[in-house]
């Protein structure tokens, strides 16, 4: 079953790759293609809006100077909805990507995801965002990250903190399980 977090994080990973390698925000068309790669079907595109859907999630994409992607459960539970926002911060001369609760008042948990910050002067990633794709295994759903992401995260000293909710992680080898949100983290590569 897809949830907003299982769409928002892989989408953010793909968007971050464009921001880091090409020093620009992805276009609305690129974001639509990323969402299709994640298994969503495009229902509508036009007038500054794209609507995509899977069985469990509805996504609204607003490509303007900045990008706003609302990821809403098909059940309509606004409390679980997330926004992926990407923009150019001119004061910092950086590209910023954040995953935020769509409704702060209704949100039932904490989004522990650190924003992606790409310095446009140096081209360096200035944050330790832990982004990846999700895999379902018999013992749970895991955020799968590569070894490079793991090393950045380890160097920042945050390995005991869940990158999804900010809760406590319990590690066993190259896998961890969050004691708060129930998602796991797995290192590949």
GROMACS .gro file of C-alpha atoms in nm:
model
  189
    1UNK     CA    1   0.000   0.000   0.000
    2UNK     CA    2   0.133   0.344  -0.094
    3UNK     CA    3   0.126   0.626   0.156
    4UNK     CA    4   0.219   0.989   0.097
    5UNK     CA    5   0.563   0.934   0.255
    6UNK     CA    6   0.638   0.641   0.021
    7UNK     CA    7   0.576   0.868  -0.279
    8UNK     CA    8   0.718   1.195  -0.144
    9UNK     CA    9   1.060   1.062  -0.039
   10UNK     CA   10   1.145   0.879  -0.366
   11UNK     CA   11   1.018   1.182  -0.560
   12UNK     CA   12   1.239   1.411  -0.350
   13UNK     CA   13   1.537   1.182  -0.417
   14UNK     CA   14   1.489   1.213  -0.793
   15UNK     CA   15   1.441   1.589  -0.769
   16UNK     CA   16   1.753   1.620  -0.551
   17UNK     CA   17   1.959   1.432  -0.813
   18UNK     CA   18   1.867   1.696  -1.075
   19UNK     CA   19   1.940   1.978  -0.829
   20UNK     CA   20   2.284   1.840  -0.739
   21UNK     CA   21   2.401   1.729  -1.084
   22UNK     CA   22   2.255   2.012  -1.294
   23UNK     CA   23   2.240   2.300  -1.036
   24UNK     CA   24   1.878   2.378  -1.120
   25UNK     CA   25   1.527   2.291  -1.015
   26UNK     CA   26   1.365   2.010  -1.211
   27UNK     CA   27   1.097   2.117  -1.457
   28UNK     CA   28   0.732   2.033  -1.411
   29UNK     CA   29   0.760   1.784  -1.699
   30UNK     CA   30   1.053   1.610  -1.529
   31UNK     CA   31   0.858   1.585  -1.202
   32UNK     CA   32   0.558   1.438  -1.389
   33UNK     CA   33   0.789   1.176  -1.541
   34UNK     CA   34   0.937   1.096  -1.198
   35UNK     CA   35   0.585   1.043  -1.064
   36UNK     CA   36   0.503   0.813  -1.356
   37UNK     CA   37   0.822   0.615  -1.280
   38UNK     CA   38   0.686   0.573  -0.928
   39UNK     CA   39   0.372   0.411  -1.070
   40UNK     CA   40   0.127   0.701  -1.081
   41UNK     CA   41  -0.106   0.756  -1.375
   42UNK     CA   42  -0.153   1.104  -1.519
   43UNK     CA   43  -0.520   1.204  -1.519
   44UNK     CA   44  -0.497   1.573  -1.611
   45UNK     CA   45  -0.239   1.827  -1.727
   46UNK     CA   46  -0.305   2.188  -1.812
   47UNK     CA   47  -0.357   2.541  -1.679
   48UNK     CA   48  -0.059   2.524  -1.441
   49UNK     CA   49  -0.164   2.196  -1.281
   50UNK     CA   50  -0.105   1.824  -1.322
   51UNK     CA   51  -0.310   1.556  -1.146
   52UNK     CA   52  -0.175   1.204  -1.106
   53UNK     CA   53  -0.310   0.909  -0.916
   54UNK     CA   54  -0.235   0.558  -0.803
   55UNK     CA   55  -0.472   0.330  -0.618
   56UNK     CA   56  -0.377   0.479  -0.279
   57UNK     CA   57  -0.244   0.830  -0.349
   58UNK     CA   58  -0.350   1.143  -0.539
   59UNK     CA   59  -0.081   1.392  -0.643
   60UNK     CA   60  -0.128   1.754  -0.747
   61UNK     CA   61   0.170   1.921  -0.916
   62UNK     CA   62   0.190   2.299  -0.939
   63UNK     CA   63   0.494   2.387  -1.157
   64UNK     CA   64   0.568   2.755  -1.136
   65UNK     CA   65   0.885   2.946  -1.047
   66UNK     CA   66   0.900   2.706  -0.756
   67UNK     CA   67   0.757   2.354  -0.754
   68UNK     CA   68   0.483   2.242  -0.518
   69UNK     CA   69   0.372   1.879  -0.515
   70UNK     CA   70   0.084   1.781  -0.286
   71UNK     CA   71   0.069   1.410  -0.206
   72UNK     CA   72  -0.269   1.317  -0.059
   73UNK     CA   73  -0.399   0.975   0.044
   74UNK     CA   74  -0.685   0.864  -0.185
   75UNK     CA   75  -0.894   0.829   0.132
   76UNK     CA   76  -0.882   1.209   0.158
   77UNK     CA   77  -0.719   1.210   0.505
   78UNK     CA   78  -0.562   1.556   0.501
   79UNK     CA   79  -0.381   1.474   0.826
   80UNK     CA   80  -0.152   1.237   0.632
   81UNK     CA   81  -0.097   1.461   0.328
   82UNK     CA   82   0.251   1.592   0.248
   83UNK     CA   83   0.393   1.870   0.033
   84UNK     CA   84   0.718   1.847  -0.156
   85UNK     CA   85   0.838   2.202  -0.218
   86UNK     CA   86   1.143   2.301  -0.424
   87UNK     CA   87   1.256   2.659  -0.474
   88UNK     CA   88   1.555   2.889  -0.529
   89UNK     CA   89   1.641   3.080  -0.210
   90UNK     CA   90   1.802   3.394  -0.346
   91UNK     CA   91   1.936   3.514  -0.008
   92UNK     CA   92   2.126   3.188   0.044
   93UNK     CA   93   2.189   3.143  -0.331
   94UNK     CA   94   2.082   2.784  -0.282
   95UNK     CA   95   1.825   2.542  -0.414
   96UNK     CA   96   1.603   2.412  -0.134
   97UNK     CA   97   1.378   2.106  -0.132
   98UNK     CA   98   1.155   2.029   0.167
   99UNK     CA   99   0.895   1.768   0.255
  100UNK     CA  100   0.638   1.920   0.490
  101UNK     CA  101   0.301   1.825   0.634
  102UNK     CA  102   0.037   1.974   0.401
  103UNK     CA  103  -0.170   2.074   0.702
  104UNK     CA  104   0.029   2.160   1.015
  105UNK     CA  105  -0.284   2.170   1.230
  106UNK     CA  106  -0.406   1.825   1.131
  107UNK     CA  107  -0.077   1.637   1.096
  108UNK     CA  108  -0.053   1.350   1.345
  109UNK     CA  109   0.321   1.299   1.343
  110UNK     CA  110   0.656   1.464   1.286
  111UNK     CA  111   0.836   1.484   0.956
  112UNK     CA  112   1.198   1.437   1.050
  113UNK     CA  113   1.328   1.480   0.696
  114UNK     CA  114   1.608   1.728   0.670
  115UNK     CA  115   1.567   1.965   0.376
  116UNK     CA  116   1.790   1.932   0.072
  117UNK     CA  117   2.013   2.239   0.039
  118UNK     CA  118   2.231   2.275  -0.272
  119UNK     CA  119   2.469   2.573  -0.269
  120UNK     CA  120   2.469   2.723  -0.619
  121UNK     CA  121   2.811   2.888  -0.577
  122UNK     CA  122   2.995   2.570  -0.482
  123UNK     CA  123   2.753   2.313  -0.625
  124UNK     CA  124   2.781   2.125  -0.295
  125UNK     CA  125   2.504   1.948  -0.109
  126UNK     CA  126   2.500   2.129   0.227
  127UNK     CA  127   2.260   1.902   0.410
  128UNK     CA  128   2.248   1.539   0.512
  129UNK     CA  129   1.909   1.450   0.369
  130UNK     CA  130   1.846   1.076   0.383
  131UNK     CA  131   1.642   1.001   0.072
  132UNK     CA  132   1.587   0.679  -0.116
  133UNK     CA  133   1.324   0.441  -0.247
  134UNK     CA  134   1.097   0.211  -0.048
  135UNK     CA  135   1.087  -0.168  -0.057
  136UNK     CA  136   0.838  -0.391   0.116
  137UNK     CA  137   0.980  -0.700   0.282
  138UNK     CA  138   0.817  -0.967   0.496
  139UNK     CA  139   0.922  -0.786   0.814
  140UNK     CA  140   0.817  -0.435   0.708
  141UNK     CA  141   0.862  -0.142   0.471
  142UNK     CA  142   1.216  -0.009   0.434
  143UNK     CA  143   1.363   0.316   0.304
  144UNK     CA  144   1.651   0.188   0.089
  145UNK     CA  145   1.951   0.422   0.074
  146UNK     CA  146   2.283   0.391  -0.104
  147UNK     CA  147   2.618   0.367   0.072
  148UNK     CA  148   2.711   0.728  -0.019
  149UNK     CA  149   2.395   0.860   0.152
  150UNK     CA  150   2.468   0.633   0.449
  151UNK     CA  151   2.824   0.770   0.484
  152UNK     CA  152   2.701   1.134   0.474
  153UNK     CA  153   2.437   1.049   0.736
  154UNK     CA  154   2.693   0.865   0.952
  155UNK     CA  155   2.940   1.157   0.929
  156UNK     CA  156   2.664   1.390   1.052
  157UNK     CA  157   2.625   1.168   1.360
  158UNK     CA  158   2.252   1.108   1.321
  159UNK     CA  159   2.237   0.730   1.271
  160UNK     CA  160   2.017   0.678   1.578
  161UNK     CA  161   1.751   0.921   1.451
  162UNK     CA  162   1.487   0.807   1.203
  163UNK     CA  163   1.521   1.017   0.886
  164UNK     CA  164   1.144   0.993   0.826
  165UNK     CA  165   0.990   1.088   1.161
  166UNK     CA  166   1.275   1.190   1.391
  167UNK     CA  167   1.214   0.892   1.621
  168UNK     CA  168   1.466   0.641   1.755
  169UNK     CA  169   1.624   0.380   1.528
  170UNK     CA  170   1.731   0.032   1.638
  171UNK     CA  171   2.007  -0.107   1.411
  172UNK     CA  172   2.084  -0.471   1.324
  173UNK     CA  173   2.366  -0.487   1.071
  174UNK     CA  174   2.275  -0.280   0.765
  175UNK     CA  175   1.907  -0.254   0.863
  176UNK     CA  176   1.732  -0.037   1.118
  177UNK     CA  177   1.376  -0.019   1.241
  178UNK     CA  178   1.215   0.296   1.379
  179UNK     CA  179   1.060   0.240   1.718
  180UNK     CA  180   0.816   0.528   1.657
  181UNK     CA  181   0.687   0.523   1.297
  182UNK     CA  182   0.758   0.155   1.219
  183UNK     CA  183   0.941   0.217   0.891
  184UNK     CA  184   1.284   0.068   0.848
  185UNK     CA  185   1.602   0.189   0.683
  186UNK     CA  186   1.823  -0.042   0.478
  187UNK     CA  187   2.163   0.031   0.325
  188UNK     CA  188   2.236  -0.113  -0.020
  189UNK     CA  189   2.565  -0.106  -0.203
   0.00000   0.00000   0.00000
